[in-house]
Structure formats: structure tokens, C-alpha cells
Amino acid sequence: MSVKQTEGKITALYERLSRDDDQTGDSNSIVNQKKYLESYAHQRGYTNCQHYTDDGWSGGNFERTAWKQLIADIEAGKVAHVIVKDMSRAGRDYLQTGFYTEVFFRQHHVHFVAIANSVDSDDQNSNEFAPFLNIMNEWYLRDLSRKQKTAIRVKSESGKPTTNCAIYGYKKMPGDKYSWYIDEEAAAVVRRIFRLTIEGNGPYDIARILYDDKVETPAVYAAMQGRGVWKSKEEFPNPYNWSGYIVGQILSKPEYMGHTVNFRSHKQSYKDKNPVMNPQEDWLIFEDTHEAIVDKETWELAQKLRKTPRRHDTLGEANPLTGLLFCADCGAKMTNHRSRGGTENNPYPSDFYDCSTYTLAHQKRTHACSGHYIRTKAVRELVLETIRTASTFAIANQDEFMKKVRSASQIRQAEAAKETERKLNREKKRIAELDTIIKKLYESFAIGRITDERFDTLLAEYEAEQKSLTASVSDAESHLSSFEEDTGRAAQFLALAKKYTDFSELTTPMINEFIDKIIVHAPEKIDGVRVQEVEI
């Protein structure tokens, strides 16, 4: 077929190769595609040839750099012909490829040729087969996506990490992309983030500290190491631009305890590259697959602290006790009230806690619970004295301390566990009975013994009861397992007591590491003296 010469306009020779195409051998390589297209163009008299090359791009992605440049040049009226090796080089998405080859090119008077498929837009007979080729190319991409998902699932279920890069703080082992080792420079920053959290700083406070100290963000650090999505960048306008979100992401990763986490997210379709987060119960976690940067206790403490954000007052400070004090009567958290205007040594002349239920009711001019007023200073003194006394005894009498904890646990278990177990057995028995009842209900409905309306009403009632019982059983089992944790918690307390050698002052890390909960009872008057019980 003779070539219609269009003076001054480009003959676009388009080449594309994805990582998956590369597995098929040399025939699809960029070099061979270029030679093939140049030979075809020369033999048929095409002039002013220009290559547009996308190396490493999927056929389902039309955000390819060279493809976008080609489309821009066509829209600018610079291109007369587009030649590709075959239809799959243009793309493997049926709708998108069809739009360009059958609509866009025609609208811009561009002649399109797919050599291996004998498709030529000037030949009406060859065009009739083009849509079927596009469908086959999309089927290939769909099938490839399915196979890749299967391979990833198999790899994930075997405990191998599926991320392309190791997370901040780790590097991939040379010669073994599934093994991680600690990157000490970045790991030091990770440890610092956890330490700052335990000291009472929130994610945004930590981000500001790292920014002020000119610590490179994870993305910039990776790029400086020749890794990550920014590795080709030469300049970074703000390399220390940490955010609370980045800090929060680091704090949330179980990988820092030495675990591998797979199935965090999935993609709805090979056409949609945006990940969809999976619920946490769907994650697969494989423990102790690599060296930990922080221990389990530190990681879990950080998670606990993140659940109770501490608001800063007008001086930019947060009370470290907030979130730990609870009302003994209604179970609500205690609210901190403090006013500034004091001296340098005592910046808060008024600083106390009271029951949040009472405070809220008082604001609405109603009555609920009672104040449970207690000064912050008194709580701090009680906490420090309790930690000091318990730690001193635990260190001096380690065996006796462990025995006392076990004995207390046995007493608790004897008093509470028996009733819990009886309740648990009753509820499990009732759940089994409900299974039988629901089965018989379906049978009665199937043979017409009850009406649709009656069936719907009874089924809803039985299922609601079963759901409530199942939740109650789960709570009871958790309650029983807590008794078994007491010995482990005692050992953890002992380790903390050895860690802190100075108990002269109560620090924020000390509060966060030693204290789980403080229960404040309502004050009483005994012989004219105000007495208040506090459980720590």
C-alpha cells in the first residue's frame, strides 16, 4: 500500500515493554521493537520517523510517559502516522485501546498501523478484526493479573514479605529479597519516635521535634540511599517535612517487633491501582521473622498511649495522667481542670480531676454521679509512693514478690473465675440450643407450618439473642485469660523496677510504663476528716 506523504509531520514509532512482557524473551525487547519498526517504515517509505518508548510500563496503564507525549503531539497536530509492532503494544485495556485506535486517531486524522496483526486504519477490511484483538489483549491482562494475585497470595501465606521495599528502619538482605536486616541509622530514628511517644509526645509533637532536628523523612532518606519512589530525584525542597501522619504510620507497624504483616490491602481490579485497606482481622501476621527494632512491651505501650490523646493546655503542655484516672462509681474517665497564672515553680494554682459524667451533668444543670474531686498533686504523690514502695520491695524480694502476685491471682481466680465459668457454660449451652431451634424453625417454615411474618419475627429474635450471647462468651473468655497474664505482668513490672534506679521524681515515661489505670472513689468524712480511696 502506498504511503500518503504528509510533509513535516512525524511518523511515530511507538514501543512498549512491561516487566511481564520481558519474561517472554528477546522478541519483544525494546531494541528489537525499534529495529522492527524502523525496517517496516524504511521499506514503505515513511519519513521523519521518531521513537516514543515506554520501558517497564503495563499495557493497562495509559499514564505512560511516552504515550502521553505521543497523545500531546497528536493533539498539537504534529503526527501523521502511528506504527506499533502489534495491538498489545498500544495497550491491553479493551475500552481505552479501542477509544484511541477507533476514535481518537480518526478524529485527529492520524494513520494507525499494527504490523503483526495486519491492522491498517486505511484498510477497512483489517479494521473489522481490530476490536477482537483488543478484547484478546485485555483477556491476557486479566489472566495475568489473576495469576499474579495467586502467586502473591501463596507467597503471603508462606510468611514472605510482599512489599517491594523494606520499611523504614530495615534493608533487604543482598541476594535474598525476602530477608530484612536492621538499617541502624534509620532504626535509631524509629526507636527515638517510640521513646518520645512514651515520654508523652503526640505524633504532631514528634514530627515538629524531628523537623527542628533536621532529620530526613523516610522517603527522602530512601532516595538518598538509591531506593524508593524518589530515587531519581536530584533535589528535595523540604527534606525534613515530617508530619503527624508519617509518625503515626511508623508507630502502628507491628513489623518493628520483628513480625511480617501481609494482606494489609488489596486492589479491586487490575484496572484500578488504588489500594483498598483490609480490616485488621484479615491481616496475616508472622511473628519473629526478622530482628526487632523495639520490643513488644514498648510497641504495645505506644499503641495504648495513642488511643488516649492528651490535649495541650494554653502553655503547650499536656497532663501525663490524663486518660489513666477513672471514676469508681460510674466508670467514666476523670477530667483534668487546671488554670494558669501561678509562679514559675507552681504554674498551675488550680489543678485537679473530677468525674466527667458529673462535669457534663453539671453543665446541663442536671445531676449524675458525684464530683470525686482529687488534686493532681495528690495523685502524683500517691503514684510515686506506690511505684517506689512496690519497686523497692520487688527488687529486694524477687521470689516473694512473684509468689504474692501468683497468690493474689489465685484468690482473684477463685472468687471470680468460678462464676465466670458457670456463666460461660450456660451461655455456650444456650447458643447450641438456639442452633437447634433455628434449624427446626427453618424446617417448620419449609413445610408451611408457620407464616412468613411469624418466621421473620422469630428468626430475628433468635439470631439477636445468639449474637448477644456470642459477644458475652467472648468477653468471658477474655476475662478468664486475664488471670493467666498476671504472672507475666509481674515479671514485666520487675524488669521495669530494675530499669528505673531513681524514684525521687515522677516522670512521664515512669507513669506511662508502670501505670495501667487509677480508680478514684468518692471522698468520705470519717471523724470529720476527708478520706478518699484511690486504687492504682
Coordinates of C-alpha atoms in Angstrom, one line a residue:
M1 CA 0.0 0.0 0.0
S2 CA 1.4 3.4 -0.9
V3 CA 2.1 5.8 1.9
K4 CA 0.3 9.2 1.9
Q5 CA 3.1 11.7 2.4
T6 CA 2.3 14.4 5.0
E7 CA 5.1 17.0 4.8
G8 CA 6.8 18.0 8.0
K9 CA 4.7 15.7 10.2
I10 CA 6.0 12.9 12.4
T11 CA 5.8 9.2 11.8
A12 CA 5.6 8.0 15.4
L13 CA 7.2 4.6 16.1
Y14 CA 5.8 3.5 19.4
E15 CA 7.4 0.8 21.6
R16 CA 6.3 -0.5 24.9
L17 CA 7.6 -3.3 27.2
S18 CA 6.3 -4.2 30.6
R19 CA 8.1 -6.4 33.2
D20 CA 5.7 -9.2 32.4
D21 CA 6.3 -8.9 28.6
D22 CA 10.0 -9.2 29.3
Q23 CA 9.5 -12.8 30.5
T24 CA 8.6 -13.9 27.0
G25 CA 12.2 -13.5 25.7
D26 CA 14.1 -11.2 23.3
S27 CA 11.4 -10.9 20.6
N28 CA 9.6 -8.1 22.5
S29 CA 12.6 -6.2 23.7
I30 CA 12.7 -2.5 23.1
V31 CA 15.8 -2.8 20.9
N32 CA 14.1 -5.4 18.7
Q33 CA 10.9 -3.5 18.6
K34 CA 12.8 -0.4 17.4
K35 CA 14.6 -2.4 14.7
Y36 CA 11.4 -4.0 13.5
L37 CA 9.5 -0.7 13.3
E38 CA 12.4 1.1 11.6
S39 CA 12.7 -1.6 9.0
Y40 CA 9.0 -1.5 8.3
A41 CA 9.0 2.3 8.0
H42 CA 12.0 2.3 5.7
Q43 CA 10.7 -0.4 3.3
R44 CA 7.4 1.5 2.9
G45 CA 8.8 5.0 2.5
Y46 CA 7.7 6.6 5.8
T47 CA 9.7 9.7 6.6
N48 CA 10.5 11.9 9.6
C49 CA 10.4 8.9 12.0
Q50 CA 10.5 9.5 15.7
H51 CA 10.6 6.9 18.5
Y52 CA 8.2 7.1 21.5
T53 CA 9.4 4.5 24.1
D54 CA 7.8 3.3 27.3
D55 CA 10.0 0.7 29.0
G56 CA 8.6 -1.0 32.1
W57 CA 5.0 0.1 31.7
S58 CA 1.9 -2.1 31.9
G59 CA -0.4 -2.2 28.9
G60 CA -3.3 -1.5 31.3
N61 CA -1.8 1.9 32.3
F62 CA -2.4 4.8 30.0
E63 CA -0.4 7.2 32.1
R64 CA 2.8 6.1 30.5
T65 CA 5.3 8.9 29.9
A66 CA 6.0 8.4 26.2
W67 CA 2.3 7.6 25.4
K68 CA 1.2 10.8 27.0
Q69 CA 3.8 12.7 25.0
L70 CA 2.6 11.0 21.8
I71 CA -1.1 12.0 22.5
A72 CA 0.0 15.6 23.2
D73 CA 1.9 15.7 19.9
I74 CA -1.1 14.3 18.1
E75 CA -3.4 16.9 19.7
A76 CA -0.9 19.6 18.6
G77 CA -1.2 18.4 15.0
K78 CA 2.4 17.2 14.8
V79 CA 1.8 13.5 14.0
A80 CA 0.7 11.9 10.7
H81 CA 1.3 8.2 11.4
V82 CA 1.5 5.9 14.4
I83 CA 3.1 2.5 13.9
V84 CA 3.3 -0.3 16.5
K85 CA 4.6 -3.9 16.4
D86 CA 1.2 -5.2 17.4
M87 CA -2.1 -4.0 19.1
S88 CA -0.9 -5.1 22.6
R89 CA 1.9 -2.5 22.4
A90 CA -0.7 0.3 22.2
G91 CA -2.5 -1.2 25.3
R92 CA -4.2 -4.1 26.8
D93 CA -7.4 -2.3 28.1
Y94 CA -10.2 -3.0 25.5
L95 CA -12.1 0.2 26.1
Q96 CA -9.1 2.5 26.3
T97 CA -7.2 1.0 23.4
G98 CA -10.4 0.9 21.3
F99 CA -11.0 4.6 22.0
Y100 CA -7.6 5.6 20.8
T101 CA -7.4 3.4 17.7
E102 CA -11.0 3.7 16.6
V103 CA -12.0 7.2 17.7
F104 CA -9.1 9.5 18.8
F105 CA -6.7 8.7 15.9
R106 CA -9.5 9.1 13.4
Q107 CA -10.7 12.4 14.9
H108 CA -7.1 13.8 14.5
H109 CA -6.6 12.3 11.0
V110 CA -3.8 10.0 12.2
H111 CA -3.0 6.9 10.2
F112 CA -2.5 3.9 12.6
V113 CA -0.7 0.6 11.8
A114 CA -0.2 -2.6 14.0
I115 CA 2.2 -4.6 11.8
A116 CA 2.0 -8.1 13.2
N117 CA -1.8 -8.0 13.3
S118 CA -2.2 -6.6 9.8
V119 CA -4.2 -3.7 11.1
D120 CA -4.2 -0.6 9.0
S121 CA -6.7 2.2 9.6
D122 CA -6.7 3.0 5.9
D123 CA -7.8 -0.6 5.1
Q124 CA -11.4 -1.1 6.1
N125 CA -11.2 -4.9 5.9
S126 CA -8.4 -5.0 8.5
N127 CA -10.2 -2.7 10.9
E128 CA -13.1 -5.1 11.4
F129 CA -10.8 -7.5 13.3
A130 CA -9.1 -4.9 15.5
P131 CA -11.8 -4.8 18.3
F132 CA -11.4 -8.6 18.7
L133 CA -7.7 -8.2 19.1
N134 CA -8.3 -5.6 21.8
I135 CA -10.6 -8.0 23.6
M136 CA -8.0 -10.7 23.5
N137 CA -5.2 -8.4 24.7
E138 CA -7.4 -7.4 27.7
W139 CA -8.2 -11.0 28.4
Y140 CA -4.4 -11.6 28.6
L141 CA -4.0 -8.7 31.1
R142 CA -6.9 -10.0 33.2
D143 CA -5.5 -13.6 33.2
L144 CA -2.0 -12.3 34.0
S145 CA -3.5 -10.3 36.9
R146 CA -5.3 -13.4 38.3
K147 CA -2.1 -15.4 38.1
Q148 CA -0.1 -12.6 39.8
K149 CA -2.7 -12.4 42.6
T150 CA -2.5 -16.2 43.1
A151 CA 1.3 -16.0 43.3
I152 CA 1.2 -13.1 45.8
R153 CA -1.3 -15.0 47.9
V154 CA 0.9 -18.1 48.0
K155 CA 3.9 -16.0 48.9
S156 CA 2.0 -14.1 51.6
E157 CA 0.6 -17.2 53.2
S158 CA 4.2 -18.7 53.4
G159 CA 5.2 -15.7 55.6
K160 CA 7.4 -13.9 53.0
P161 CA 7.0 -10.1 52.9
T162 CA 5.1 -8.9 49.8
T163 CA 6.2 -5.3 49.9
N164 CA 8.5 -4.1 47.1
C165 CA 10.8 -2.3 49.6
A166 CA 11.7 -2.9 53.2
I167 CA 10.0 -0.4 55.6
Y168 CA 11.9 2.5 57.1
G169 CA 14.4 1.1 59.6
Y170 CA 15.2 -2.0 57.6
K171 CA 17.0 -3.0 54.4
K172 CA 16.7 -6.1 52.2
M173 CA 19.4 -8.6 52.6
P174 CA 21.7 -8.7 49.5
G175 CA 20.9 -11.8 47.5
D176 CA 17.7 -12.5 49.4
K177 CA 14.9 -10.1 48.8
Y178 CA 12.6 -11.8 51.4
S179 CA 15.0 -11.2 54.3
W180 CA 15.3 -7.9 56.2
Y181 CA 18.1 -6.6 58.4
I182 CA 18.3 -3.5 60.5
D183 CA 19.4 -0.3 59.0
E184 CA 21.0 1.2 62.1
E185 CA 20.8 4.9 61.1
A186 CA 17.1 4.8 60.3
A187 CA 16.4 2.3 63.2
A188 CA 17.8 4.9 65.6
V189 CA 15.1 7.4 64.5
V190 CA 12.4 4.7 64.8
R191 CA 13.5 4.0 68.4
R192 CA 13.5 7.7 69.1
I193 CA 10.0 8.0 67.9
F194 CA 8.8 5.3 70.2
R195 CA 10.8 6.8 73.1
L196 CA 9.3 10.2 72.5
T197 CA 5.8 8.7 72.5
I198 CA 6.4 7.1 75.9
E199 CA 7.6 10.4 77.2
G200 CA 4.2 11.8 76.4
N201 CA 4.6 13.4 73.0
G202 CA 1.9 13.0 70.3
P203 CA 2.6 12.3 66.6
Y204 CA 2.5 16.0 65.7
D205 CA 4.8 17.0 68.6
I206 CA 7.3 14.3 67.4
A207 CA 7.1 15.5 63.8
R208 CA 8.0 19.0 64.9
I209 CA 10.9 17.7 67.0
L210 CA 12.3 15.7 64.0
Y211 CA 11.8 18.7 61.7
D212 CA 13.7 21.0 64.2
D213 CA 16.5 18.5 64.4
K214 CA 16.7 18.3 60.6
V215 CA 16.0 14.5 60.4
E216 CA 15.3 13.4 56.8
T217 CA 11.9 12.0 56.2
P218 CA 11.7 8.2 55.3
A219 CA 11.0 8.9 51.6
V220 CA 14.0 11.3 51.3
Y221 CA 16.2 9.0 53.3
A222 CA 15.4 6.1 51.0
A223 CA 16.0 8.3 47.9
M224 CA 19.5 9.3 49.3
Q225 CA 20.2 5.6 49.6
G226 CA 19.1 5.0 46.0
R227 CA 15.9 3.3 46.9
G228 CA 12.2 4.2 46.9
V229 CA 9.9 6.2 44.6
W230 CA 12.0 9.3 44.8
K231 CA 15.4 7.7 44.0
S232 CA 15.6 9.5 40.6
K233 CA 15.1 12.9 42.2
E234 CA 18.1 15.2 42.4
E235 CA 16.7 17.9 44.8
F236 CA 14.4 17.9 47.8
P237 CA 12.9 21.3 48.6
N238 CA 11.9 20.3 52.1
P239 CA 13.7 17.1 53.1
Y240 CA 12.7 17.4 56.8
N241 CA 9.0 17.8 56.3
W242 CA 7.8 15.2 58.8
S243 CA 4.1 15.0 59.6
G244 CA 2.0 13.5 62.3
Y245 CA 0.6 11.1 59.7
I246 CA 4.1 9.7 58.9
V247 CA 4.9 9.4 62.6
G248 CA 1.6 7.6 63.2
Q249 CA 2.3 5.2 60.4
I250 CA 5.7 4.2 61.9
L251 CA 4.1 3.7 65.4
S252 CA 1.4 1.5 64.1
K253 CA 3.6 -1.1 62.3
P254 CA 4.0 -4.5 64.0
E255 CA 7.0 -5.1 61.7
Y256 CA 9.1 -3.1 64.2
M257 CA 8.6 -6.0 66.7
G258 CA 10.1 -8.4 64.2
H259 CA 6.9 -9.5 62.5
T260 CA 5.9 -9.8 58.9
V261 CA 2.5 -8.4 58.0
N262 CA 0.7 -9.4 54.8
F263 CA -2.7 -8.7 53.3
R264 CA -2.9 -5.2 54.7
S265 CA -4.6 -4.1 51.5
H266 CA -5.9 -5.3 48.1
K267 CA -6.8 -3.9 44.7
Q268 CA -10.4 -4.2 43.5
S269 CA -9.3 -4.7 39.9
Y270 CA -6.2 -4.8 37.7
K271 CA -7.7 -1.6 36.1
D272 CA -7.8 0.2 39.5
K273 CA -4.4 0.7 41.0
N274 CA -5.7 2.4 44.2
P275 CA -5.3 0.0 47.2
V276 CA -8.2 -0.8 49.5
M277 CA -7.3 -1.3 53.1
N278 CA -8.4 -4.7 54.6
P279 CA -9.8 -4.9 58.1
Q280 CA -7.1 -5.7 60.7
E281 CA -8.7 -9.2 61.4
D282 CA -7.9 -10.1 57.8
W283 CA -4.2 -9.4 58.1
L284 CA -1.7 -12.3 58.2
I285 CA 0.9 -11.7 60.9
F286 CA 4.0 -14.0 61.1
E287 CA 6.0 -13.4 64.3
D288 CA 9.7 -13.2 64.7
T289 CA 10.6 -13.3 61.0
H290 CA 13.4 -10.7 61.4
E291 CA 15.3 -8.8 64.1
A292 CA 13.1 -6.4 66.2
I293 CA 13.8 -2.7 66.4
V294 CA 11.6 -2.2 69.5
D295 CA 10.4 -4.9 72.0
K296 CA 6.8 -6.0 72.3
E297 CA 6.2 -4.1 75.6
T298 CA 7.4 -0.8 74.1
W299 CA 5.2 -1.3 70.9
E300 CA 2.1 -2.2 72.9
L301 CA 2.6 0.7 75.3
A302 CA 2.9 3.1 72.3
Q303 CA -0.4 1.7 71.0
K304 CA -2.1 2.2 74.3
L305 CA -0.9 5.8 74.6
R306 CA -2.0 6.6 71.1
K307 CA -5.6 5.6 72.0
T308 CA -5.7 8.4 74.6
P309 CA -4.5 11.6 73.0
R310 CA -3.6 14.3 75.6
R311 CA -4.7 17.8 74.7
H312 CA -2.2 20.6 75.3
D313 CA -3.2 23.5 77.5
T314 CA -2.5 27.1 76.7
L315 CA 1.1 26.7 77.9
G316 CA 1.6 23.9 75.3
E317 CA 1.7 21.2 78.0
A318 CA -0.4 18.0 78.4
N319 CA -1.1 16.4 81.8
P320 CA 0.5 12.9 81.6
L321 CA -2.1 11.5 84.0
T322 CA -5.0 12.2 81.6
G323 CA -6.7 9.0 80.4
L324 CA -5.5 7.0 83.3
L325 CA -8.0 8.2 86.0
F326 CA -11.4 6.6 86.2
C327 CA -14.5 7.1 88.4
A328 CA -15.0 4.2 90.7
D329 CA -18.8 4.6 90.6
C330 CA -19.8 5.2 87.0
G331 CA -16.6 4.0 85.3
A332 CA -16.2 7.2 83.3
K333 CA -12.8 8.9 82.7
M334 CA -11.8 11.7 85.0
T335 CA -11.4 15.1 83.5
N336 CA -8.5 17.4 84.3
H337 CA -9.1 21.0 85.1
R338 CA -6.3 23.5 85.6
S339 CA -5.7 27.2 85.4
R340 CA -2.5 29.1 84.8
G341 CA -1.3 32.2 86.4
G342 CA 0.8 30.8 89.2
T343 CA 4.5 31.1 89.9
E344 CA 7.4 29.6 87.9
N345 CA 7.7 26.8 90.4
N346 CA 3.9 26.3 90.5
P347 CA 2.4 27.4 87.1
Y348 CA -1.0 25.8 87.9
P349 CA -2.5 27.2 91.1
S350 CA -5.6 25.1 90.4
D351 CA -5.1 21.6 89.0
F352 CA -7.5 18.8 89.8
Y353 CA -9.5 15.9 88.4
D354 CA -13.2 15.2 88.7
C355 CA -15.7 12.7 87.2
S356 CA -16.5 13.6 83.5
T357 CA -20.1 12.3 84.0
Y358 CA -20.6 14.7 86.9
T359 CA -19.0 17.6 85.0
L360 CA -21.2 17.1 81.9
A361 CA -24.4 16.8 84.0
H362 CA -23.4 19.9 85.9
Q363 CA -23.0 21.9 82.7
K364 CA -26.5 20.8 81.6
R365 CA -27.9 21.7 85.1
T366 CA -28.8 18.1 85.9
H367 CA -27.5 15.6 88.4
A368 CA -25.5 12.4 87.7
C369 CA -22.8 10.7 89.7
S370 CA -20.7 12.9 92.0
G371 CA -17.6 15.0 91.7
H372 CA -14.9 12.6 93.0
Y373 CA -12.7 15.7 93.3
I374 CA -9.0 15.0 93.7
R375 CA -6.0 17.2 93.3
T376 CA -3.4 16.3 90.6
K377 CA -0.6 16.9 93.1
A378 CA -2.1 14.3 95.5
V379 CA -2.5 11.7 92.7
R380 CA 1.1 12.2 91.6
E381 CA 2.4 11.8 95.2
L382 CA 0.3 8.6 95.6
V383 CA 1.5 7.2 92.3
L384 CA 5.2 8.0 93.0
E385 CA 5.0 6.5 96.5
T386 CA 3.2 3.4 95.2
I387 CA 5.8 2.8 92.5
R388 CA 8.7 3.4 94.9
T389 CA 7.3 1.1 97.6
A390 CA 6.4 -1.7 95.2
S391 CA 9.6 -1.5 93.2
T392 CA 11.8 -1.4 96.3
F393 CA 10.0 -4.5 97.7
A394 CA 10.1 -6.3 94.3
I395 CA 13.8 -5.8 93.8
A396 CA 14.7 -6.8 97.3
N397 CA 12.4 -9.8 97.5
Q398 CA 12.0 -11.0 93.9
D399 CA 10.9 -14.6 94.7
E400 CA 8.4 -13.4 97.4
F401 CA 7.1 -10.7 95.1
M402 CA 6.3 -13.3 92.4
K403 CA 4.7 -15.6 94.9
K404 CA 2.5 -12.7 96.2
V405 CA 1.3 -11.9 92.7
R406 CA 0.6 -15.6 92.0
S407 CA -1.3 -15.9 95.3
A408 CA -3.3 -12.7 94.6
S409 CA -4.1 -14.1 91.1
Q410 CA -5.3 -17.4 92.6
I411 CA -7.5 -15.6 95.0
R412 CA -9.0 -13.4 92.3
Q413 CA -9.5 -16.5 90.1
A414 CA -11.1 -18.4 93.0
E415 CA -13.5 -15.6 93.7
A416 CA -14.4 -14.6 90.1
A417 CA -13.5 -17.3 87.8
K418 CA -15.9 -19.9 89.1
E419 CA -18.9 -17.7 88.5
T420 CA -17.5 -16.7 85.1
E421 CA -17.0 -20.3 84.1
R422 CA -20.6 -21.2 85.2
K423 CA -21.9 -18.2 83.2
L424 CA -19.8 -19.2 80.2
N425 CA -21.0 -22.8 80.2
R426 CA -24.7 -21.6 80.5
E427 CA -24.3 -19.3 77.5
K428 CA -22.5 -21.8 75.4
K429 CA -25.3 -24.3 76.1
R430 CA -27.9 -21.8 75.1
I431 CA -26.1 -20.9 71.9
A432 CA -26.1 -24.6 71.0
E433 CA -29.8 -24.8 71.8
L434 CA -30.5 -21.8 69.6
D435 CA -28.7 -23.5 66.7
T436 CA -31.2 -26.4 67.0
I437 CA -34.2 -24.1 67.4
I438 CA -33.3 -22.1 64.3
K439 CA -32.8 -25.3 62.3
K440 CA -36.3 -26.5 63.4
L441 CA -37.7 -23.1 62.6
Y442 CA -36.4 -23.4 59.0
E443 CA -38.0 -26.8 58.7
S444 CA -41.3 -25.6 60.0
F445 CA -41.3 -22.8 57.5
A446 CA -40.3 -25.1 54.7
I447 CA -43.3 -27.4 55.2
G448 CA -45.7 -24.4 55.7
R449 CA -46.4 -24.8 59.4
I450 CA -45.7 -21.1 60.1
T451 CA -46.4 -17.9 58.2
D452 CA -43.7 -15.8 56.5
E453 CA -44.3 -13.0 59.0
R454 CA -44.1 -15.3 62.0
F455 CA -40.9 -16.9 60.6
D456 CA -39.2 -13.5 60.1
T457 CA -40.1 -12.3 63.6
L458 CA -38.9 -15.5 65.4
L459 CA -35.7 -15.7 63.3
A460 CA -34.8 -12.1 64.1
E461 CA -35.4 -12.7 67.8
Y462 CA -33.3 -15.9 68.0
E463 CA -30.5 -14.5 65.9
A464 CA -30.3 -11.4 68.0
E465 CA -30.2 -13.5 71.2
Q466 CA -27.5 -15.7 69.7
K467 CA -25.4 -12.6 68.7
S468 CA -25.6 -11.1 72.2
L469 CA -24.6 -14.5 73.8
T470 CA -21.7 -14.9 71.4
A471 CA -20.3 -11.4 72.4
S472 CA -20.8 -12.3 76.1
V473 CA -18.9 -15.6 75.7
S474 CA -16.0 -13.7 74.0
D475 CA -15.9 -11.2 76.9
A476 CA -16.0 -14.0 79.5
E477 CA -13.2 -15.9 77.8
S478 CA -11.1 -12.7 77.7
H479 CA -11.8 -12.2 81.4
L480 CA -10.6 -15.7 82.3
S481 CA -7.4 -15.3 80.2
S482 CA -6.5 -12.1 82.1
F483 CA -5.8 -14.2 85.2
E484 CA -3.2 -16.2 83.3
E485 CA -1.5 -12.9 82.3
D486 CA -0.8 -11.8 85.9
T487 CA 2.5 -13.7 86.3
G488 CA 3.8 -12.3 83.0
R489 CA 2.8 -8.8 84.1
A490 CA 4.6 -9.3 87.4
A491 CA 7.8 -10.2 85.5
Q492 CA 7.3 -7.1 83.4
F493 CA 6.9 -4.9 86.5
L494 CA 10.1 -6.4 88.0
A495 CA 12.0 -5.6 84.8
L496 CA 10.8 -2.0 84.9
A497 CA 11.7 -1.7 88.6
K498 CA 15.3 -2.7 87.7
K499 CA 15.3 -0.2 84.8
Y500 CA 14.5 2.8 87.0
T501 CA 17.1 3.4 89.7
D502 CA 15.9 7.0 90.6
F503 CA 12.4 7.2 92.2
S504 CA 12.9 10.7 93.6
E505 CA 10.7 12.3 90.9
L506 CA 7.7 11.1 88.9
T507 CA 8.4 11.3 85.2
T508 CA 6.1 10.9 82.2
P509 CA 7.8 7.7 81.0
M510 CA 7.5 6.3 84.5
I511 CA 3.8 7.0 84.6
N512 CA 3.2 5.5 81.1
E513 CA 5.3 2.4 81.7
F514 CA 4.2 1.5 85.3
I515 CA 0.5 2.6 85.4
D516 CA -2.4 0.9 83.6
K517 CA -5.3 2.5 85.5
I518 CA -6.1 4.7 88.5
I519 CA -9.6 4.3 90.1
V520 CA -10.8 7.2 92.2
H521 CA -13.5 6.6 94.8
A522 CA -15.9 9.3 96.1
P523 CA -14.5 11.0 99.3
E524 CA -16.0 10.3 102.7
K525 CA -16.0 12.1 106.0
I526 CA -14.6 9.9 108.9
D527 CA -14.4 11.6 112.3
G528 CA -14.6 14.9 110.5
V529 CA -11.6 14.1 108.3
R530 CA -11.9 13.8 104.5
V531 CA -10.8 10.3 103.4
Q532 CA -10.6 9.2 99.8
E533 CA -9.7 5.7 98.4
V534 CA -7.5 5.5 95.3
E535 CA -6.7 2.2 93.6
I536 CA -3.5 2.2 91.5

